XYZ file of C-alpha atoms in Angstrom:
518
model
C 0.375 0.269 0.268
C 1.464 3.868 -0.830
C 0.210 7.191 0.150
C -2.626 8.731 -2.312
C -3.258 12.236 -2.950
C -7.554 11.872 -2.207
C -10.547 14.182 -1.385
C -8.380 17.012 -3.966
C -8.988 18.955 -6.574
C -7.998 18.824 -10.084
C -9.410 20.417 -12.939
C -7.642 21.118 -16.951
C -8.599 23.820 -19.190
C -7.893 23.864 -23.339
C -8.423 27.525 -24.247
C -9.003 29.590 -27.229
C -5.565 28.867 -29.456
C -3.584 32.286 -28.727
C -4.431 32.836 -25.467
C -2.811 31.615 -22.178
C -4.900 29.314 -19.251
C -3.057 30.218 -16.376
C -5.151 32.374 -15.167
C -8.389 30.073 -15.570
C -6.551 27.274 -13.610
C -5.630 29.781 -10.623
C -8.993 30.802 -10.618
C -10.171 27.496 -10.658
C -8.104 25.873 -8.237
C -8.877 29.021 -5.487
C -12.597 28.103 -6.265
C -11.877 24.188 -5.023
C -9.182 25.059 -2.408
C -11.629 23.481 0.378
C -10.598 19.930 -1.058
C -7.501 20.401 0.259
C -4.870 22.987 1.119
C -1.701 21.421 1.760
C -0.211 21.854 -1.939
C -0.791 23.223 -5.455
C 0.220 22.988 -9.359
C -0.195 24.137 -12.487
C 1.061 23.113 -15.094
C 0.763 24.703 -19.471
C 2.207 23.218 -22.597
C 3.539 26.270 -23.950
C 5.290 25.466 -27.011
C 5.834 21.715 -27.018
C 6.833 21.649 -23.828
C 6.029 21.620 -19.882
C 5.483 24.699 -18.056
C 4.966 24.011 -14.121
C 4.587 25.577 -10.342
C 4.675 23.998 -7.613
C 4.354 23.952 -4.128
C 3.289 22.938 -0.630
C 0.395 25.836 0.644
C -2.577 27.936 -0.346
C -3.187 28.992 -3.748
C -2.696 32.116 -3.680
C 0.838 31.704 -1.163
C 2.202 29.786 -3.948
C 1.580 31.543 -7.623
C 2.980 34.998 -7.982
C 2.949 36.904 -11.049
C 6.596 35.923 -11.874
C 5.292 32.394 -11.626
C 1.974 33.209 -14.071
C 4.215 34.743 -16.111
C 6.112 31.942 -16.667
C 2.582 29.879 -17.415
C 1.881 30.514 -20.448
C -0.299 27.560 -23.261
C -3.287 27.291 -24.218
C -3.919 24.262 -22.718
C -2.791 23.170 -18.401
C -4.443 21.410 -16.050
C -4.727 22.080 -12.311
C -4.474 20.376 -8.746
C -5.253 20.884 -5.209
C -4.242 18.557 -2.799
C -3.816 17.357 0.649
C -2.211 13.915 1.658
C -3.134 11.279 3.488
C -0.475 9.817 5.696
C -0.822 13.895 7.217
C 2.712 14.788 5.495
C 3.289 17.866 2.994
C 5.942 17.187 0.492
C 6.781 19.533 -2.619
C 8.091 15.753 -4.205
C 4.858 14.642 -3.996
C 2.839 17.556 -4.798
C 1.022 17.162 -8.764
C 1.088 17.698 -11.379
C 3.579 14.981 -11.860
C 5.140 14.702 -15.586
C 6.794 11.308 -16.930
C 8.724 12.436 -20.796
C 7.707 9.404 -22.595
C 6.177 9.020 -24.619
C 5.319 12.267 -26.544
C 5.412 13.946 -22.415
C 2.227 13.066 -19.542
C 1.423 14.497 -17.056
C -1.034 13.713 -14.622
C -2.876 15.259 -11.505
C -5.447 12.732 -9.592
C -8.818 12.447 -6.858
C -8.435 9.236 -5.649
C -6.845 6.587 -3.990
C -5.455 2.655 -5.787
C -6.720 0.221 -3.359
C -4.511 -2.102 -4.858
C -1.694 0.601 -4.938
C 1.310 -2.470 -3.830
C -0.039 -4.700 -6.819
C 0.679 -2.174 -9.328
C 4.418 -1.215 -7.940
C 5.244 -4.236 -8.109
C 4.410 -4.770 -11.670
C 6.106 -0.908 -12.845
C 9.029 -2.306 -10.907
C 9.306 -5.726 -12.401
C 7.193 -5.791 -15.620
C 7.921 -2.471 -17.043
C 11.319 -1.508 -15.224
C 9.642 1.781 -13.910
C 11.171 3.251 -11.067
C 9.021 5.182 -8.227
C 10.292 8.452 -6.504
C 7.437 8.705 -4.572
C 5.241 6.862 -2.314
C 2.060 8.151 -3.931
C -0.269 6.635 -6.305
C -0.869 8.885 -8.814
C 3.172 8.420 -9.965
C 1.732 5.118 -10.562
C -1.087 5.935 -12.038
C 0.486 8.124 -14.490
C 3.048 5.641 -15.263
C 0.732 2.935 -16.001
C -1.118 5.660 -18.662
C 2.095 5.907 -19.791
C 3.064 2.008 -20.107
C -0.351 1.168 -21.652
C -0.212 4.673 -24.190
C 3.112 3.204 -24.995
C 1.939 0.469 -25.615
C -0.912 1.489 -28.080
C 1.571 3.686 -30.091
C 4.181 1.572 -31.169
C 3.284 0.443 -34.671
C 1.586 4.083 -34.932
C 5.276 5.920 -36.338
C 5.183 8.211 -39.012
C 8.728 9.141 -40.610
C 10.991 7.886 -37.412
C 8.118 10.042 -35.086
C 6.152 8.903 -32.761
C 2.069 9.430 -33.384
C -0.934 9.710 -31.389
C -4.266 8.759 -32.384
C -7.533 8.703 -30.544
C -8.489 4.867 -30.853
C -4.791 4.677 -29.359
C -5.624 7.015 -26.307
C -9.178 5.398 -25.940
C -7.576 1.700 -25.838
C -4.508 2.698 -23.322
C -7.605 3.675 -20.996
C -9.404 0.809 -21.706
C -6.509 -1.202 -20.534
C -5.645 0.094 -17.532
C -8.654 0.189 -16.461
C -9.132 -3.080 -16.502
C -6.606 -3.937 -13.978
C -6.150 -0.715 -11.651
C -9.023 -1.453 -9.391
C -9.922 2.065 -6.464
C -11.265 5.367 -7.268
C -9.700 8.049 -9.080
C -10.631 11.136 -10.923
C -8.345 12.097 -13.249
C -6.717 14.968 -15.726
C -3.838 15.026 -18.014
C -1.956 16.043 -20.867
C -0.445 14.588 -23.897
C 1.823 17.369 -24.818
C 1.944 18.251 -28.288
C -1.669 16.322 -28.556
C -4.148 18.253 -26.310
C -5.739 17.115 -22.593
C -7.391 13.730 -21.527
C -9.556 12.859 -19.066
C -11.143 9.603 -16.787
C -12.899 8.576 -14.021
C -13.405 5.546 -12.523
C -15.559 2.103 -13.804
C -17.282 2.884 -10.292
C -17.384 6.681 -10.629
C -16.774 7.449 -6.252
C -14.153 10.454 -7.133
C -16.115 13.016 -9.022
C -15.695 14.685 -12.741
C -17.821 16.755 -14.743
C -16.671 18.743 -17.327
C -18.556 22.484 -19.451
C -17.841 24.577 -23.034
C -17.491 28.375 -23.494
C -18.469 29.604 -27.136
C -17.123 32.353 -28.745
C -16.758 33.892 -31.912
C -13.072 32.594 -31.559
C -14.106 29.010 -30.586
C -14.780 26.844 -28.108
C -12.794 26.637 -24.723
C -13.731 23.555 -22.632
C -12.971 22.636 -19.246
C -13.136 19.715 -16.944
C -13.346 19.682 -12.855
C -14.319 17.790 -9.336
C -16.666 19.776 -8.736
C -20.020 21.915 -11.440
C -19.365 25.334 -9.224
C -15.564 25.296 -10.698
C -16.913 25.514 -13.843
C -19.738 27.433 -13.461
C -18.040 30.479 -11.314
C -16.071 30.543 -14.574
C -18.024 31.724 -16.430
C -18.681 28.013 -18.498
C -21.817 26.261 -19.390
C -21.667 23.167 -17.769
C -21.989 20.192 -20.368
C -22.294 16.870 -17.918
C -20.575 14.690 -15.719
C -17.495 12.150 -17.031
C -19.447 8.905 -17.127
C -18.143 6.112 -14.817
C -15.313 4.303 -16.936
C -15.432 7.359 -19.202
C -12.370 8.301 -20.684
C -12.507 12.324 -22.711
C -9.861 13.655 -25.207
C -9.904 17.372 -25.935
C -7.526 18.057 -28.767
C -4.729 21.555 -29.064
C -7.469 22.219 -31.449
C -10.573 22.015 -29.339
C -12.647 19.177 -31.130
C -14.084 16.639 -28.233
C -14.037 12.589 -28.311
C -15.429 10.344 -25.759
C -15.861 6.657 -25.166
C -16.982 4.403 -22.107
C -13.673 2.777 -21.498
C -14.653 0.169 -19.209
C -16.671 -3.817 -19.837
C -19.268 -3.072 -16.595
C -19.663 0.158 -15.069
C -22.203 1.623 -12.065
C -22.380 4.520 -10.239
C -21.609 5.325 -7.650
C -20.738 8.591 -5.698
C -19.319 8.558 -2.448
C -22.137 9.778 -0.205
C -19.462 12.372 2.150
C -19.273 14.855 -0.475
C -22.662 15.473 -0.136
C -22.185 15.402 3.206
C -19.346 16.883 4.020
C -16.918 17.723 1.236
C -18.326 19.071 -1.803
C -19.462 23.041 -1.604
C -22.927 23.153 -1.374
C -22.984 25.117 -5.011
C -22.153 22.434 -6.192
C -23.698 19.825 -8.322
C -22.092 16.631 -8.645
C -24.211 13.410 -10.184
C -26.960 15.185 -10.731
C -27.308 16.245 -7.420
C -27.766 19.204 -6.076
C -25.015 19.412 -2.675
C -27.604 21.705 -1.429
C -30.587 20.428 -2.014
C -29.367 17.228 -0.006
C -28.079 18.747 2.269
C -31.229 20.352 3.224
C -33.113 17.210 2.540
C -30.437 15.158 5.308
C -31.575 18.191 8.365
C -35.338 18.035 7.208
C -35.332 13.748 7.035
C -33.471 14.036 10.802
C -35.665 16.341 12.118
C -38.441 14.454 11.356
C -37.052 11.713 12.762
C -36.639 13.755 16.235
C -39.923 14.406 16.361
C -41.227 11.086 16.124
C -38.563 9.707 18.922
C -38.899 13.394 20.752
C -42.462 14.914 20.661
C -42.351 16.851 23.239
C -38.421 18.293 23.130
C -37.877 21.374 24.862
C -34.973 22.446 22.393
C -35.211 26.254 22.460
C -32.925 26.906 19.834
C -31.095 25.174 15.923
C -27.557 25.900 15.650
C -24.714 24.769 13.585
C -21.913 24.206 13.785
C -20.156 26.349 10.563
C -20.085 25.594 8.096
C -20.364 22.580 6.993
C -23.088 21.750 9.426
C -25.922 25.004 8.258
C -27.700 23.873 5.810
C -29.157 20.582 7.615
C -28.622 23.066 10.896
C -31.732 25.609 8.677
C -33.681 22.822 8.052
C -33.855 20.997 10.618
C -34.317 24.301 12.895
C -37.983 24.815 9.861
C -38.702 21.089 10.147
C -38.909 21.460 14.148
C -40.826 24.573 14.410
C -37.865 25.940 16.737
C -35.602 29.273 15.970
C -32.500 28.892 13.902
C -29.465 31.175 15.480
C -25.677 31.117 14.785
C -24.074 30.903 17.418
C -20.183 30.387 16.647
C -18.199 32.811 15.026
C -15.537 30.866 12.408
C -12.279 32.481 12.187
C -11.573 31.726 8.185
C -7.412 31.616 9.027
C -7.660 28.177 10.059
C -7.525 25.409 8.351
C -9.752 22.390 9.044
C -9.564 20.572 11.992
C -10.378 17.231 9.606
C -7.184 17.256 7.385
C -5.288 18.771 10.521
C -2.597 15.602 11.377
C -2.334 15.090 15.248
C -4.149 14.851 17.325
C -2.709 17.395 19.614
C -2.681 19.755 17.449
C -6.304 19.837 16.467
C -7.346 19.847 20.209
C -5.165 23.336 19.478
C -7.431 24.316 16.765
C -10.698 24.166 17.890
C -11.201 26.750 19.887
C -9.025 29.211 17.543
C -11.350 28.147 14.773
C -14.501 28.545 16.821
C -16.033 31.103 19.532
C -19.010 31.408 21.140
C -22.157 34.232 21.040
C -22.622 33.655 24.350
C -26.410 35.248 23.875
C -27.370 32.611 22.133
C -26.108 30.285 24.479
C -27.332 31.445 28.032
C -30.232 30.160 29.500
C -31.042 28.322 26.447
C -31.532 24.311 25.593
C -29.803 24.090 22.371
C -29.430 21.974 18.934
C -26.048 21.989 18.682
C -25.796 20.339 14.576
C -23.214 18.952 12.488
C -21.884 17.193 9.741
C -20.880 14.496 11.015
C -18.403 12.901 14.004
C -15.480 11.262 13.706
C -13.237 11.377 15.973
C -15.401 12.962 18.604
C -12.649 15.616 19.274
C -14.404 18.890 18.072
C -17.502 17.612 19.100
C -16.761 17.585 22.916
C -14.776 21.167 22.953
C -17.311 23.070 20.945
C -20.220 20.917 23.453
C -17.861 22.211 26.718
C -17.955 25.335 24.710
C -21.700 26.486 25.094
C -21.796 25.123 28.582
C -19.260 27.453 29.499
C -21.217 30.315 27.158
C -24.180 29.166 30.049
C -26.419 26.910 28.074
C -28.658 25.055 29.942
C -28.367 22.001 28.286
C -26.979 20.916 24.987
C -27.842 18.192 23.110
C -25.851 17.633 19.499
C -27.788 15.986 16.147
C -25.084 14.786 13.681
C -26.045 14.758 9.804
C -24.569 11.263 8.926
C -24.807 8.486 10.986
C -21.569 7.145 12.706
C -18.637 6.894 10.933
C -17.782 3.011 11.765
C -15.103 2.203 9.020
C -12.126 3.231 6.864
C -13.001 5.427 3.616
C -10.508 2.850 0.499
C -11.487 5.307 -1.770
C -10.525 8.410 -1.186
C -11.258 10.004 1.834
C -8.251 9.935 4.802
C -10.210 9.510 7.404
C -8.433 8.515 10.785
C -7.704 4.868 11.643
C -10.749 3.131 12.643
C -9.434 2.931 16.532
C -9.964 6.794 16.180
C -13.468 6.805 15.548
C -15.403 8.055 18.120
C -17.535 4.824 17.384
C -15.470 2.565 17.276
C -16.692 -0.323 19.836
C -19.524 2.273 21.127
C -23.309 2.947 21.544
C -24.409 6.181 20.877
C -25.690 6.027 24.353
C -22.104 5.468 25.346
C -20.282 8.460 22.339
C -23.082 10.582 24.200
C -21.673 9.905 27.404
C -18.244 10.507 25.314
C -18.668 14.048 24.073
C -20.555 15.428 27.601
C -24.850 16.047 25.445
C -27.516 16.267 27.358
C -29.043 14.235 23.758
C -27.577 12.788 20.225
C -28.508 12.287 17.257
C -27.823 9.985 14.242
C -29.002 10.363 11.026
C -29.972 6.508 10.463
C -27.731 5.879 7.302
C -31.321 4.604 5.404
C -32.551 8.541 5.667
C -29.051 9.601 4.235
C -29.152 7.360 1.563
C -32.575 8.403 0.799
C -33.186 11.976 1.918
C -30.063 12.832 -1.203
C -30.938 10.297 -3.472
C -34.235 12.483 -3.114
C -32.585 15.056 -6.187
C -30.692 12.429 -7.932
C -31.361 9.747 -11.120
C -32.209 6.641 -10.732
C -29.767 4.369 -11.032
C -27.004 5.455 -8.303
C -25.698 3.647 -5.824
C -23.769 5.316 -3.228
C -20.950 3.832 -2.119
C -21.231 4.337 1.959
C -18.347 2.289 2.821
C -17.477 4.325 5.636
C -20.757 3.842 7.607
C -21.736 0.495 7.058
C -17.873 -1.607 5.669
C -19.303 -2.232 2.089
C -17.090 -1.559 -0.379
C -18.431 -1.213 -4.090
C -14.889 -2.817 -6.240
C -15.391 -6.203 -3.627
C -11.322 -5.843 -3.293
C -10.562 -5.187 -0.005
C -8.993 -7.822 2.670
C -8.863 -6.916 6.159
C -4.965 -7.867 5.714
C -5.141 -4.181 3.457
C -7.475 -2.386 6.302
C -4.873 -3.446 9.022
C -2.001 -2.030 6.806
C -4.426 0.794 6.121
C -4.714 1.273 9.897
C -0.994 1.570 10.478
C -0.836 4.220 8.150
C -3.436 6.626 9.274
C -3.017 6.028 12.859
C -1.598 9.413 14.740
C 1.331 7.591 15.467
C 2.422 6.891 12.554
C 1.525 10.499 11.201
C 3.397 11.665 13.721
C 6.680 10.165 12.817
C 6.810 11.009 9.071
C 8.507 13.795 7.567
C 8.979 15.325 4.906
C 12.082 14.181 4.500
C 11.164 11.169 4.267
C 10.834 12.399 0.107
C 15.141 12.859 -0.581
C 14.323 13.492 -3.944
C 13.252 17.126 -4.701
C 11.859 17.669 -8.084
C 13.316 21.007 -9.419
C 10.908 23.109 -10.533
C 10.012 26.979 -11.092
C 10.840 27.699 -7.016
C 11.852 30.617 -6.418
């Protein structure tokens, strides 16, 4: 098993000939910044050469005027990242590239579940050396191997030549033995932009276009908001197992490149990760979260009809939409009781328990008048470790709340996610080995309400195409790819626990790929 790049944001743009797409990609990455705060990168192609700037940190802190001036070209890809193992390494930041065949780059969102096997195949059969522990580098090299294989008889005058059948054959072969969740954008030097999605459609990918008198521009991204915010019109989601190729001249080709496909988007996107103004696989994230709040409130009314809740207060920001609908359904006032410091990163993403605990009070402050003497229902999108929930309950009591009830718009998180969400080790889940009453006692709330999985899926599917069956593995332990063993989960636990993360160091990556780093 290797360290993947997960819950990342990716973007690819094919602009008009003679125009540069660097600013479009930069703006798109700022829109997708919520998907990764560890590192970012942009790569463009100009006059037959890749131009790259990537580093650790937030998008505005990485790209300066001098970098943007060098990132010329009408085709480019970008990436925002946070890592599975809690480290920040410039070598593992993306996009990544190899020189053969053609000149090939990739930006990847997801996690490969057979990475160890793929690494061995690349090493022993194809003699390819990996410079990082990232499974994104594995995916890049597999794509390179398959493109080379299908290009071998297509040289013209001694020069390599690529046609669309070669591209689709390569992706079909890749899908035959790569397992897990993945959504990717890739540049093939001199030819165009390639985007593809795993056969289960676990990780999101969508594309759009913009027409003008000067030609058609195309954009591919992790979420629809990256398309609409840049003034493009949405075409559709990339289908599970589908590859789309946009030539340098702006012509689009597409094909489903997998023998079997199913539509299994990760339900946690709709609970937490995606922006509320996004639409993923036909599902409005905003409407899904409203419905999640309605279903949970209706269950509270059934189970506790004589409740004494005085106010519903969200945990900002991702608990806000569900809380708003819960207040409306319960018929009690909605109040903002916490003010968020937006310059502190997500505690879910931060490695190490001590850092997370220290950051919660830096991140949130209370408005005491909204708590004093009241019975409040605090609403969050989910409870993972319980660290944040416990401290927030404590803050509410310190602000004078008479009683503090807590509601989670998602079910108890009891199983690891293996397709692209860096959840902690299973033993660090607050729900691990605990009943709901025991979790309630642990976070010291007066009552605790969880969404049921059935209600979560029903409420989200209310605005969904009917052929969707969610990947809900972190709630039910059912892995849609069918290849997850106990041995795999144990190795994952050993990588993800806080002790392992604390022992990781950026110096583990001795190779630092030199790009435009000044």
